[in-house]
Tab-separated table of N, CA and C in Angstrom:
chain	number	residue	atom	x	y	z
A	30	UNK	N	124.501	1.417	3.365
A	30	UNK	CA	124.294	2.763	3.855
A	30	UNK	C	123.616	3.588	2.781
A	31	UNK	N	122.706	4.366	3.037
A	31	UNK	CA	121.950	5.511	2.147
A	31	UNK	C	122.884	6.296	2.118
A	32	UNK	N	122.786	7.015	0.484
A	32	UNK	CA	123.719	7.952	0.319
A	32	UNK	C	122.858	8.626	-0.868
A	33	UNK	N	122.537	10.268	-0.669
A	33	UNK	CA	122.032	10.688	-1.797
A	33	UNK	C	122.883	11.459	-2.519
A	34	UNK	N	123.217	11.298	-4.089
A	34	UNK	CA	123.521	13.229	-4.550
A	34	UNK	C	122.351	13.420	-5.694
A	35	UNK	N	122.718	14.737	-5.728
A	35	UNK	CA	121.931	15.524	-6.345
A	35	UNK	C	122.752	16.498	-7.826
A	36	UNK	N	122.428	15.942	-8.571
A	36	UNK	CA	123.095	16.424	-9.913
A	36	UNK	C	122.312	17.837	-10.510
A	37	UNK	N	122.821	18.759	-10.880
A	37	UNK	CA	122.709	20.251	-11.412
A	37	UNK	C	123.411	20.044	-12.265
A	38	UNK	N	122.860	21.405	-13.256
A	38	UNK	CA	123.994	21.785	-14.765
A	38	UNK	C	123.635	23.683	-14.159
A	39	UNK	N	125.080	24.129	-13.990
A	39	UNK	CA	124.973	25.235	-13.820
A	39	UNK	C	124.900	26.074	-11.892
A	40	UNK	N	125.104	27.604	-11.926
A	40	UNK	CA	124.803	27.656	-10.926
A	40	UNK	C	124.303	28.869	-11.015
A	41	UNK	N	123.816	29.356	-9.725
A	41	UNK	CA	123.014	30.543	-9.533
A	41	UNK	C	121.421	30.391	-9.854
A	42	UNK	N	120.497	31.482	-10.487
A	42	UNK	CA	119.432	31.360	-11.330
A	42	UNK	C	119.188	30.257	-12.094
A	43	UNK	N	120.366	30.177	-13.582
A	43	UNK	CA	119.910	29.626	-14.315
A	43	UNK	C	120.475	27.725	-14.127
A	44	UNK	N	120.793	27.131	-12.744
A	44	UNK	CA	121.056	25.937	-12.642
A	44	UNK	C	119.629	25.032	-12.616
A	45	UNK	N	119.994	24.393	-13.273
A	45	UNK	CA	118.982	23.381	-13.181
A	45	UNK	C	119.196	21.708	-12.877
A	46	UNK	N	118.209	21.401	-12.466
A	46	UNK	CA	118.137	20.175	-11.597
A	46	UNK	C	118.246	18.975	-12.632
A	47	UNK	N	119.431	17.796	-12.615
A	47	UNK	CA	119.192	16.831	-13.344
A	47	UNK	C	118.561	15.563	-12.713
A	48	UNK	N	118.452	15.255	-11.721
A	48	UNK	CA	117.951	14.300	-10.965
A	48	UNK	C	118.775	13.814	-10.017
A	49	UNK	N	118.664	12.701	-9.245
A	49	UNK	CA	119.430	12.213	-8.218
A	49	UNK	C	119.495	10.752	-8.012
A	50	UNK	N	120.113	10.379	-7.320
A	50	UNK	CA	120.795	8.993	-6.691
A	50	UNK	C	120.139	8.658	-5.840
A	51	UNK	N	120.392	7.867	-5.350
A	51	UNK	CA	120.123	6.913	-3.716
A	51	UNK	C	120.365	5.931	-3.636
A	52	UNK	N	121.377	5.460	-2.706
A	52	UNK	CA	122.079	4.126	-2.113
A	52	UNK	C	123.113	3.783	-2.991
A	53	UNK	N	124.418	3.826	-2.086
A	53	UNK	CA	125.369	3.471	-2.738
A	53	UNK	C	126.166	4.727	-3.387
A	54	UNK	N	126.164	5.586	-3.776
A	54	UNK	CA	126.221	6.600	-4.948
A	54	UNK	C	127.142	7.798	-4.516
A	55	UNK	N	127.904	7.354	-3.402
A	55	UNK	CA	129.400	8.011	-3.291
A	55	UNK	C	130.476	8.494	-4.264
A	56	UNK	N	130.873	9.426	-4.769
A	56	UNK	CA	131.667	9.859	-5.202
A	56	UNK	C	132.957	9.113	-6.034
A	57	UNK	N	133.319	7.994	-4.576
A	57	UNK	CA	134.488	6.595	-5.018
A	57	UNK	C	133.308	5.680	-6.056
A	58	UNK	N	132.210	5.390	-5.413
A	58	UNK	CA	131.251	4.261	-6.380
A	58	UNK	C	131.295	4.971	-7.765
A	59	UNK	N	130.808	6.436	-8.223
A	59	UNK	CA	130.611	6.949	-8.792
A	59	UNK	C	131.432	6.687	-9.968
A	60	UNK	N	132.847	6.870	-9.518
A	60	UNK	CA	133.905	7.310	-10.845
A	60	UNK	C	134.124	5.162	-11.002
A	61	UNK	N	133.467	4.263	-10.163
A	61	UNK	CA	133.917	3.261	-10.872
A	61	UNK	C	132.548	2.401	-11.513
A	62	UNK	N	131.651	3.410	-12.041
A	62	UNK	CA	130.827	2.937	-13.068
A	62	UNK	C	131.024	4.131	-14.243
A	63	UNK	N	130.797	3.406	-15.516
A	63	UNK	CA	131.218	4.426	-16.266
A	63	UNK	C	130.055	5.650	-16.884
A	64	UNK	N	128.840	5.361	-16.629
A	64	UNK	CA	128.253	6.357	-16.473
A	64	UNK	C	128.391	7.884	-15.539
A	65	UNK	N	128.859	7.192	-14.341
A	65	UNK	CA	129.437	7.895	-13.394
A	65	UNK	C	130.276	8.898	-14.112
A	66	UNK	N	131.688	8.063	-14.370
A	66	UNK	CA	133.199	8.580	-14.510
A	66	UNK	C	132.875	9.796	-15.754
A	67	UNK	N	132.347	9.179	-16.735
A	67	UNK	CA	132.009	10.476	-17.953
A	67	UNK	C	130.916	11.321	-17.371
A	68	UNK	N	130.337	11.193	-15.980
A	68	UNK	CA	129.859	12.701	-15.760
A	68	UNK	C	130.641	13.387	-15.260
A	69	UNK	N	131.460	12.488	-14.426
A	69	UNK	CA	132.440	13.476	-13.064
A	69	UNK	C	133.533	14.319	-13.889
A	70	UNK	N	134.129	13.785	-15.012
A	70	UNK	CA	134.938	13.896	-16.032
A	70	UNK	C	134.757	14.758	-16.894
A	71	UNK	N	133.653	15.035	-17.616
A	71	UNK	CA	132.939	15.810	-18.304
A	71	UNK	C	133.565	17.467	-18.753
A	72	UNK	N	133.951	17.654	-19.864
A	72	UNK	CA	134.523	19.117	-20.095
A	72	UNK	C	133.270	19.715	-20.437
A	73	UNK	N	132.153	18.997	-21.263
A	73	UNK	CA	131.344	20.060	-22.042
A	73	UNK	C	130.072	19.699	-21.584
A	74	UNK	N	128.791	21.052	-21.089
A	74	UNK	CA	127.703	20.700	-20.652
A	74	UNK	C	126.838	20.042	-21.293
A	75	UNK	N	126.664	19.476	-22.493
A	75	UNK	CA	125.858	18.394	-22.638
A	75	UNK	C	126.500	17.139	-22.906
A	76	UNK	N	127.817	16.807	-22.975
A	76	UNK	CA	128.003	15.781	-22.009
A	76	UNK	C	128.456	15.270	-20.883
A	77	UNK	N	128.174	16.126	-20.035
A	77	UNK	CA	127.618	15.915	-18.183
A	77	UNK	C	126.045	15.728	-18.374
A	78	UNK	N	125.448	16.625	-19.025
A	78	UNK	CA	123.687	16.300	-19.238
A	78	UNK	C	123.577	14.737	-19.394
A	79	UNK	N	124.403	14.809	-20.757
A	79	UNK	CA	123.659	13.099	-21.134
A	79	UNK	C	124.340	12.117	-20.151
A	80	UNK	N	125.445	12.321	-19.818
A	80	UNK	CA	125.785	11.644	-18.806
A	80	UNK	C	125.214	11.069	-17.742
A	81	UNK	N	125.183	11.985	-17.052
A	81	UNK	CA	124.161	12.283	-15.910
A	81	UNK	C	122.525	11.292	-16.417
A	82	UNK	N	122.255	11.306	-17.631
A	82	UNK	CA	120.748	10.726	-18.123
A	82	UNK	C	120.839	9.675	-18.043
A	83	UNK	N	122.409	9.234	-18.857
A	83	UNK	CA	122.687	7.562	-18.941
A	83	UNK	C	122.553	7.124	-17.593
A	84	UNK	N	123.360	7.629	-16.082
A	84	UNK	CA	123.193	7.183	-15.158
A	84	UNK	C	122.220	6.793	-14.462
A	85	UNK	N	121.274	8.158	-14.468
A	85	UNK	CA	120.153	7.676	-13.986
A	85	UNK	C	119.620	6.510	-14.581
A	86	UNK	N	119.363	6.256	-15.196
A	86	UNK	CA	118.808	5.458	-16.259
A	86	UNK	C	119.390	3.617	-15.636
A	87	UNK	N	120.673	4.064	-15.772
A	87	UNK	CA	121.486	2.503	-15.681
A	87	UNK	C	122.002	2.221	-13.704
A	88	UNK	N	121.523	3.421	-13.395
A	88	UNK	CA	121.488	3.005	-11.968
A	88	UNK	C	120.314	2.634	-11.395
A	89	UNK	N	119.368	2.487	-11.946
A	89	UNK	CA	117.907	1.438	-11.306
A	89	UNK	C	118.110	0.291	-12.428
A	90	UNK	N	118.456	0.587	-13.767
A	90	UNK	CA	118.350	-0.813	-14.397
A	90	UNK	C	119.656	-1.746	-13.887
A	91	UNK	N	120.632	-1.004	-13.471
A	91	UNK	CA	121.670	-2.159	-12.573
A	91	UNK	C	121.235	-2.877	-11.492
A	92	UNK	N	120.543	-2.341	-11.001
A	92	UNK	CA	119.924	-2.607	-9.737
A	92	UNK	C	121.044	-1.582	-8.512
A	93	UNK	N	121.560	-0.688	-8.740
A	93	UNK	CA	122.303	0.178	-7.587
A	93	UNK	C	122.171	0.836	-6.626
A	94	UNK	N	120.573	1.120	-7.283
A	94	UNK	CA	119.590	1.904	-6.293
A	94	UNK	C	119.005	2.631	-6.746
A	95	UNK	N	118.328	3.403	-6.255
A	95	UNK	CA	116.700	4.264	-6.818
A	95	UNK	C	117.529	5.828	-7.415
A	96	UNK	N	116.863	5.961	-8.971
A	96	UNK	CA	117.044	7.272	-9.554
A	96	UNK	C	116.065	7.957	-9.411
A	97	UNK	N	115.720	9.463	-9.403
A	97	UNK	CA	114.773	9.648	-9.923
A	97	UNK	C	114.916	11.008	-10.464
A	98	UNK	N	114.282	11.193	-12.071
A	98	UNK	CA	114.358	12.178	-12.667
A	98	UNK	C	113.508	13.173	-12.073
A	99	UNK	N	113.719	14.083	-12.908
A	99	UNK	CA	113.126	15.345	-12.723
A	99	UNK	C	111.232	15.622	-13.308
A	100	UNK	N	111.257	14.822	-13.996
A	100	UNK	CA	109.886	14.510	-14.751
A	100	UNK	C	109.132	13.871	-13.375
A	101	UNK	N	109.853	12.908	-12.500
A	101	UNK	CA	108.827	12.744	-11.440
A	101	UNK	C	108.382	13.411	-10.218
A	102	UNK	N	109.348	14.496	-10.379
A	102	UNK	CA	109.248	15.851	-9.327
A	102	UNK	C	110.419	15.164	-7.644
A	103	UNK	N	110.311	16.187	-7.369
A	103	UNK	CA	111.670	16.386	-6.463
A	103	UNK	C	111.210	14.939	-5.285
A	104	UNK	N	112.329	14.245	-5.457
A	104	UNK	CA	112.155	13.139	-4.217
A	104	UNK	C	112.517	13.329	-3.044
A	105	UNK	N	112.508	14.422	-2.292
A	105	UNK	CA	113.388	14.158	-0.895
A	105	UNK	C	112.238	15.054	-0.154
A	106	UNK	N	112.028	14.613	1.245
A	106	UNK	CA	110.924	15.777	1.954
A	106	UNK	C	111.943	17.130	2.442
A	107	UNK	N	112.859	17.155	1.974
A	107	UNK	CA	113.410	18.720	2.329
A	107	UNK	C	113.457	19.205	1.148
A	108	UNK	N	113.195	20.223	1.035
A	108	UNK	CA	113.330	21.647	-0.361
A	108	UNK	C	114.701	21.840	-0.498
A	109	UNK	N	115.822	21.259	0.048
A	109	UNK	CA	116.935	21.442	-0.814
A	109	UNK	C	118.165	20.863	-1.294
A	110	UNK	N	119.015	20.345	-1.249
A	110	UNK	CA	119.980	19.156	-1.476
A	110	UNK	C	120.731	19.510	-0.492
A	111	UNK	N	120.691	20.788	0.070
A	111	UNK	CA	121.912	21.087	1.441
A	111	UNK	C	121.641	19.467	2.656
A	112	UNK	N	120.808	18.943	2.317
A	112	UNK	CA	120.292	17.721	3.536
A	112	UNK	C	120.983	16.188	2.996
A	113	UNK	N	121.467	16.599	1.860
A	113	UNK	CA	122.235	15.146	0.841
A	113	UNK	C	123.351	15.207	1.252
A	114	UNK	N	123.997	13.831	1.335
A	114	UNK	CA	125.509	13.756	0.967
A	114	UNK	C	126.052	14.010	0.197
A	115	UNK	N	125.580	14.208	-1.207
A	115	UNK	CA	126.694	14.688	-2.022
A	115	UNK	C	125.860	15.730	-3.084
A	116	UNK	N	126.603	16.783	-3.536
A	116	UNK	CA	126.064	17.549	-4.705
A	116	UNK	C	126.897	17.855	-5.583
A	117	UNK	N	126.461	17.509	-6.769
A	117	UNK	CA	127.336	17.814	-7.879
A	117	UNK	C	126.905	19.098	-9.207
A	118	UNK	N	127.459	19.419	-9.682
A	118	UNK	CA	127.193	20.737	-10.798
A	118	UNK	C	128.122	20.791	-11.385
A	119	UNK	N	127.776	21.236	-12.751
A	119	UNK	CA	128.291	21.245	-14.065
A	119	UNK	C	128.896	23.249	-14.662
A	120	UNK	N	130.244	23.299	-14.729
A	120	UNK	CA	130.067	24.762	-14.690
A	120	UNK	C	131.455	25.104	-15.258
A	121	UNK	N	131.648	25.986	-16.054
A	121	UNK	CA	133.016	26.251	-16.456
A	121	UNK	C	134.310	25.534	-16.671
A	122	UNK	N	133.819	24.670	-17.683
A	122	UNK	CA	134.712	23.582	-17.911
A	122	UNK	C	134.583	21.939	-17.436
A	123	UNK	N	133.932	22.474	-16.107
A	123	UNK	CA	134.250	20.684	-15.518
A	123	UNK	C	133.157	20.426	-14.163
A	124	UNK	N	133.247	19.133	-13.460
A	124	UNK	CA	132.112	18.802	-12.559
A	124	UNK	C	132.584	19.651	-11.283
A	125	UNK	N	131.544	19.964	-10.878
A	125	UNK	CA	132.519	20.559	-9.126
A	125	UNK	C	131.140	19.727	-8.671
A	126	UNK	N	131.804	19.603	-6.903
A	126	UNK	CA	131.013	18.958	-6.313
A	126	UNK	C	131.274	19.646	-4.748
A	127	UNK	N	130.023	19.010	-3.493
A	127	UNK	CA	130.027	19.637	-2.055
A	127	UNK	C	129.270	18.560	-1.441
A	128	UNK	N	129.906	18.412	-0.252
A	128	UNK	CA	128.715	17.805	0.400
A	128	UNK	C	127.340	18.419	1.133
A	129	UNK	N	126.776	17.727	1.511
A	129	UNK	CA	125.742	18.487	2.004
A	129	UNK	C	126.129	19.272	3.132
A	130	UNK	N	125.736	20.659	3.454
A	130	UNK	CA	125.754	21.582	4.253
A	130	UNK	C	127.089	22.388	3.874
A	131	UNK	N	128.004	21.890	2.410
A	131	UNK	CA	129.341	22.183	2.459
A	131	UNK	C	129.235	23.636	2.211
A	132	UNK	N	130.300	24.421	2.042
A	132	UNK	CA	130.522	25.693	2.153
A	132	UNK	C	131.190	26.731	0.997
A	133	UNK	N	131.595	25.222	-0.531
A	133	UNK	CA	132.081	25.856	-1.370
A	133	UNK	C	131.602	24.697	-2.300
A	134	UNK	N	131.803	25.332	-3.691
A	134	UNK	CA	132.115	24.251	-4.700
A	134	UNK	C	133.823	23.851	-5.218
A	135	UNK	N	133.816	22.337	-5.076
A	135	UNK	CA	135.356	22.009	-5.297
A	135	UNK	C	135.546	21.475	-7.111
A	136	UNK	N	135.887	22.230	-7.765
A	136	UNK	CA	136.420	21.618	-8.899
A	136	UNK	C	136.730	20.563	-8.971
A	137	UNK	N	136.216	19.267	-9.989
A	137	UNK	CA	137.137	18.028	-10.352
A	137	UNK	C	137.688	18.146	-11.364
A	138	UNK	N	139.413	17.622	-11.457
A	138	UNK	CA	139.994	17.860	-12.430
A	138	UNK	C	139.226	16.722	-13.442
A	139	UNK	N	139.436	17.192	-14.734
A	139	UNK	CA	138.455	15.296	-15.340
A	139	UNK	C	139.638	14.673	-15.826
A	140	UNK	N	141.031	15.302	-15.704
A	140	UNK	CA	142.046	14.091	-15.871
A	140	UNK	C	142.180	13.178	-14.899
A	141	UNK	N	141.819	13.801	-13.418
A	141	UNK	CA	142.158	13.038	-12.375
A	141	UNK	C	140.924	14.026	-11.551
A	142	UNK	N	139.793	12.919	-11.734
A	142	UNK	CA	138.972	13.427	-10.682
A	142	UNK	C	138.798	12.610	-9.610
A	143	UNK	N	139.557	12.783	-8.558
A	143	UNK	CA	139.734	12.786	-7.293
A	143	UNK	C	138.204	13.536	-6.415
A	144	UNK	N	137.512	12.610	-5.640
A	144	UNK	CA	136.596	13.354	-4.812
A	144	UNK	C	137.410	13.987	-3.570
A	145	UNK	N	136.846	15.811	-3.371
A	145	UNK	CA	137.667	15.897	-2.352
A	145	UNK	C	136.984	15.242	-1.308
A	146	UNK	N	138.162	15.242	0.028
A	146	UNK	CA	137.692	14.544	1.272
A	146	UNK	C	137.403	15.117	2.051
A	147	UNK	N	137.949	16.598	1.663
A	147	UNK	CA	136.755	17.734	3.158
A	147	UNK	C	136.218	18.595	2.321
A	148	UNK	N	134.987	18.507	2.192
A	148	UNK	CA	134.304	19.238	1.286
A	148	UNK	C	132.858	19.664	1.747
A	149	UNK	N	132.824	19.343	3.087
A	149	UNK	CA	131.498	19.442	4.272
A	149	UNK	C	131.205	20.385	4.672
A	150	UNK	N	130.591	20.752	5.518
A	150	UNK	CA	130.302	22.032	5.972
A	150	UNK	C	131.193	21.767	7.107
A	151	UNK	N	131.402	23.297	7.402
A	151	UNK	CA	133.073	24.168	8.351
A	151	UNK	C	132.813	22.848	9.812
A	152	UNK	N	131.551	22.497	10.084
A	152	UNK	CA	131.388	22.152	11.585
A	152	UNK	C	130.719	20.968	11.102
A	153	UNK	N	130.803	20.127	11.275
A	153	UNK	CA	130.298	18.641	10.775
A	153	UNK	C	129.201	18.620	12.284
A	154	UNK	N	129.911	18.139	13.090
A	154	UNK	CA	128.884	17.704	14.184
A	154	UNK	C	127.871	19.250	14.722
A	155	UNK	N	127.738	20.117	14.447
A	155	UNK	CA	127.220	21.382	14.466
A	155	UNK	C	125.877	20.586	13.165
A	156	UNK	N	126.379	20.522	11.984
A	156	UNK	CA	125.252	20.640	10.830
A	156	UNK	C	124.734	18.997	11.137
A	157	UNK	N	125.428	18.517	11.813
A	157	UNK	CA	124.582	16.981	11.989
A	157	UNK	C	123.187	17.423	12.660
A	158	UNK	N	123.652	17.982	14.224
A	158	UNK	CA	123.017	18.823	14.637
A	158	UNK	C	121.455	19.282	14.015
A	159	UNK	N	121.471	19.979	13.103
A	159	UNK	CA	120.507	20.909	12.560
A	159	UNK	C	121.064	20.719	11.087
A	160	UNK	N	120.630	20.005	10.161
A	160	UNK	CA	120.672	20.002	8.820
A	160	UNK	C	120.332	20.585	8.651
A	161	UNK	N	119.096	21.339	9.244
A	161	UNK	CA	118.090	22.324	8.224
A	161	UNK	C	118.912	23.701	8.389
A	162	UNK	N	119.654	24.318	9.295
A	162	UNK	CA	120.157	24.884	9.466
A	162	UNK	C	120.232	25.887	8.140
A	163	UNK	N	120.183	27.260	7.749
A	163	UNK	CA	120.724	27.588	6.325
A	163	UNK	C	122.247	27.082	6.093
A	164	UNK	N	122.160	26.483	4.950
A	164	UNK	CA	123.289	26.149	4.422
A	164	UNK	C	124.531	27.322	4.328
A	165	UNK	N	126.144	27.060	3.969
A	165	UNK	CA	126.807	28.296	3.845
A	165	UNK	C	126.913	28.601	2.473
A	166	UNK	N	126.542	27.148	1.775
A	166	UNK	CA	126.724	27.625	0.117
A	166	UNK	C	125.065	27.027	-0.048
A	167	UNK	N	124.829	28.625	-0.970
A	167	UNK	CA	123.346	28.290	-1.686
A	167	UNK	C	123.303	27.209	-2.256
A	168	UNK	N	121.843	26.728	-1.898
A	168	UNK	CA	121.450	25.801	-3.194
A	168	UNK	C	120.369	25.848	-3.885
A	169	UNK	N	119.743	25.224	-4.752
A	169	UNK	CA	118.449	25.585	-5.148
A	169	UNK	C	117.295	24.973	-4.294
A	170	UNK	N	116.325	25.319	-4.158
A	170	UNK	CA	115.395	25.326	-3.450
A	170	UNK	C	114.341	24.655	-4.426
A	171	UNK	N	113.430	23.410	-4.328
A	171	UNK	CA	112.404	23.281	-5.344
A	171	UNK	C	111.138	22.869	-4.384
A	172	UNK	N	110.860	23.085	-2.893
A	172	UNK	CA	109.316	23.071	-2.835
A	172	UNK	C	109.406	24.007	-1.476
A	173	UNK	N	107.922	24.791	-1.936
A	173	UNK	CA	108.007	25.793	-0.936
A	173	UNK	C	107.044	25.137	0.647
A	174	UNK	N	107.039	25.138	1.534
A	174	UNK	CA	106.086	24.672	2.207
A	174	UNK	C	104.728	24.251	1.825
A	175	UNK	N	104.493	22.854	1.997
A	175	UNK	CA	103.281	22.513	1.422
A	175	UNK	C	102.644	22.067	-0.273
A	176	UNK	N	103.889	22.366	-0.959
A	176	UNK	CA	103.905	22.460	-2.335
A	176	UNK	C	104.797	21.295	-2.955
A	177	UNK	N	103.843	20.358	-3.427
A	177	UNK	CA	105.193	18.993	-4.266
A	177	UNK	C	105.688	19.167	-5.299
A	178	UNK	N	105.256	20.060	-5.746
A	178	UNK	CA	105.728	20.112	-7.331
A	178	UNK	C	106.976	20.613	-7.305
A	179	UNK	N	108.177	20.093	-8.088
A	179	UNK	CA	109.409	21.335	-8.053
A	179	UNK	C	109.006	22.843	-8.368
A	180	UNK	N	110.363	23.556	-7.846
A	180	UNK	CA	110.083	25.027	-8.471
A	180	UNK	C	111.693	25.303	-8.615
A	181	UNK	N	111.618	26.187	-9.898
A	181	UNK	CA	113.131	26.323	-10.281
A	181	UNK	C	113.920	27.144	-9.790
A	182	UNK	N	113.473	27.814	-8.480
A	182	UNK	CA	114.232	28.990	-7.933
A	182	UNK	C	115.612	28.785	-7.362
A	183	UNK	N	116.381	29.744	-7.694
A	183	UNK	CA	117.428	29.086	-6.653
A	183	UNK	C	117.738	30.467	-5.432
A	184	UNK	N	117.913	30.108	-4.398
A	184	UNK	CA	118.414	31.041	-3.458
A	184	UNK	C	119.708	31.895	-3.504
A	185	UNK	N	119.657	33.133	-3.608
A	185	UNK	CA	120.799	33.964	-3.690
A	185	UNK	C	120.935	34.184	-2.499
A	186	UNK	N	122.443	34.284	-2.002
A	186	UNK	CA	123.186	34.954	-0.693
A	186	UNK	C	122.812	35.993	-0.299
């Protein structure tokens, strides 16, 4: 099964994009590679950064499935991660994470980071529906119609 997330350090304005996953790259897969576990885990933002680098890195050289940094510009044909299964960010202490279309960010403890299990948006079969739908929790936005290149904006409420 395809499964994307999308890794951030930060939120609001100044979040920025660390790259992303594909195939395989669930939350449970996540914490049982250890690149994974020391991002999800992570107290201090540069090591969730490097974390997050090692992974990418060792999740195409494992063969786990396709990374792709930020140097190769945004991989997905939607402008925002609200269309992914999973999103993760780095912010006041520790990883929080949402699924796509979800409606909050959930703290992981990094003694026991547990992925939560409802962490979706309020109406699941509603956002199946219409992914594109506006999301209920912002996300960042990196191509505007017609435009491949990322852009670092992020959408305010």
């Amino acid at each position: 099964m395809v499964t994307r997330t999308d890794f951030y350090l930060g939120t609001g304005a100044s979040a920025t994009w660390l790259g992303s996953l594909q195939f395989a790259c669930h939350p449970d897969n996540l914490l049982k590679d250890p690149h994974g576990r020391a991002a999800l885990t992570a107290r201090q933002p540069t090591a969730y950064r490097e974390a997050v680098r090692d992974l990418l890195l060792m999740w195409a050289v494992g063969g786990l499935g396709a990374a792709h940094e930020p140097r190769n510009g945004w991989p997905w044909d939607w402008d925002t991660s609200h269309r992914n299964d999973w999103i993760t960010t780095h912010y006041d202490g520790a990883a929080h994470m949402t699924a796509g279309g979800g409606d909050r960010w959930h703290r992981l403890d990094p003694d026991d980071p547990c992925p939560p299990l409802r962490c979706g948006p309020p109406d699941v079969a509603r956002w199946l529906c219409d992914p594109g739908a506006p999301p209920a929790l912002r996300l960042p936005t990196f191509r505007a119609p017609g435009v491949t290149d990322p852009v670092s904006s992020w959408q305010q409420p």
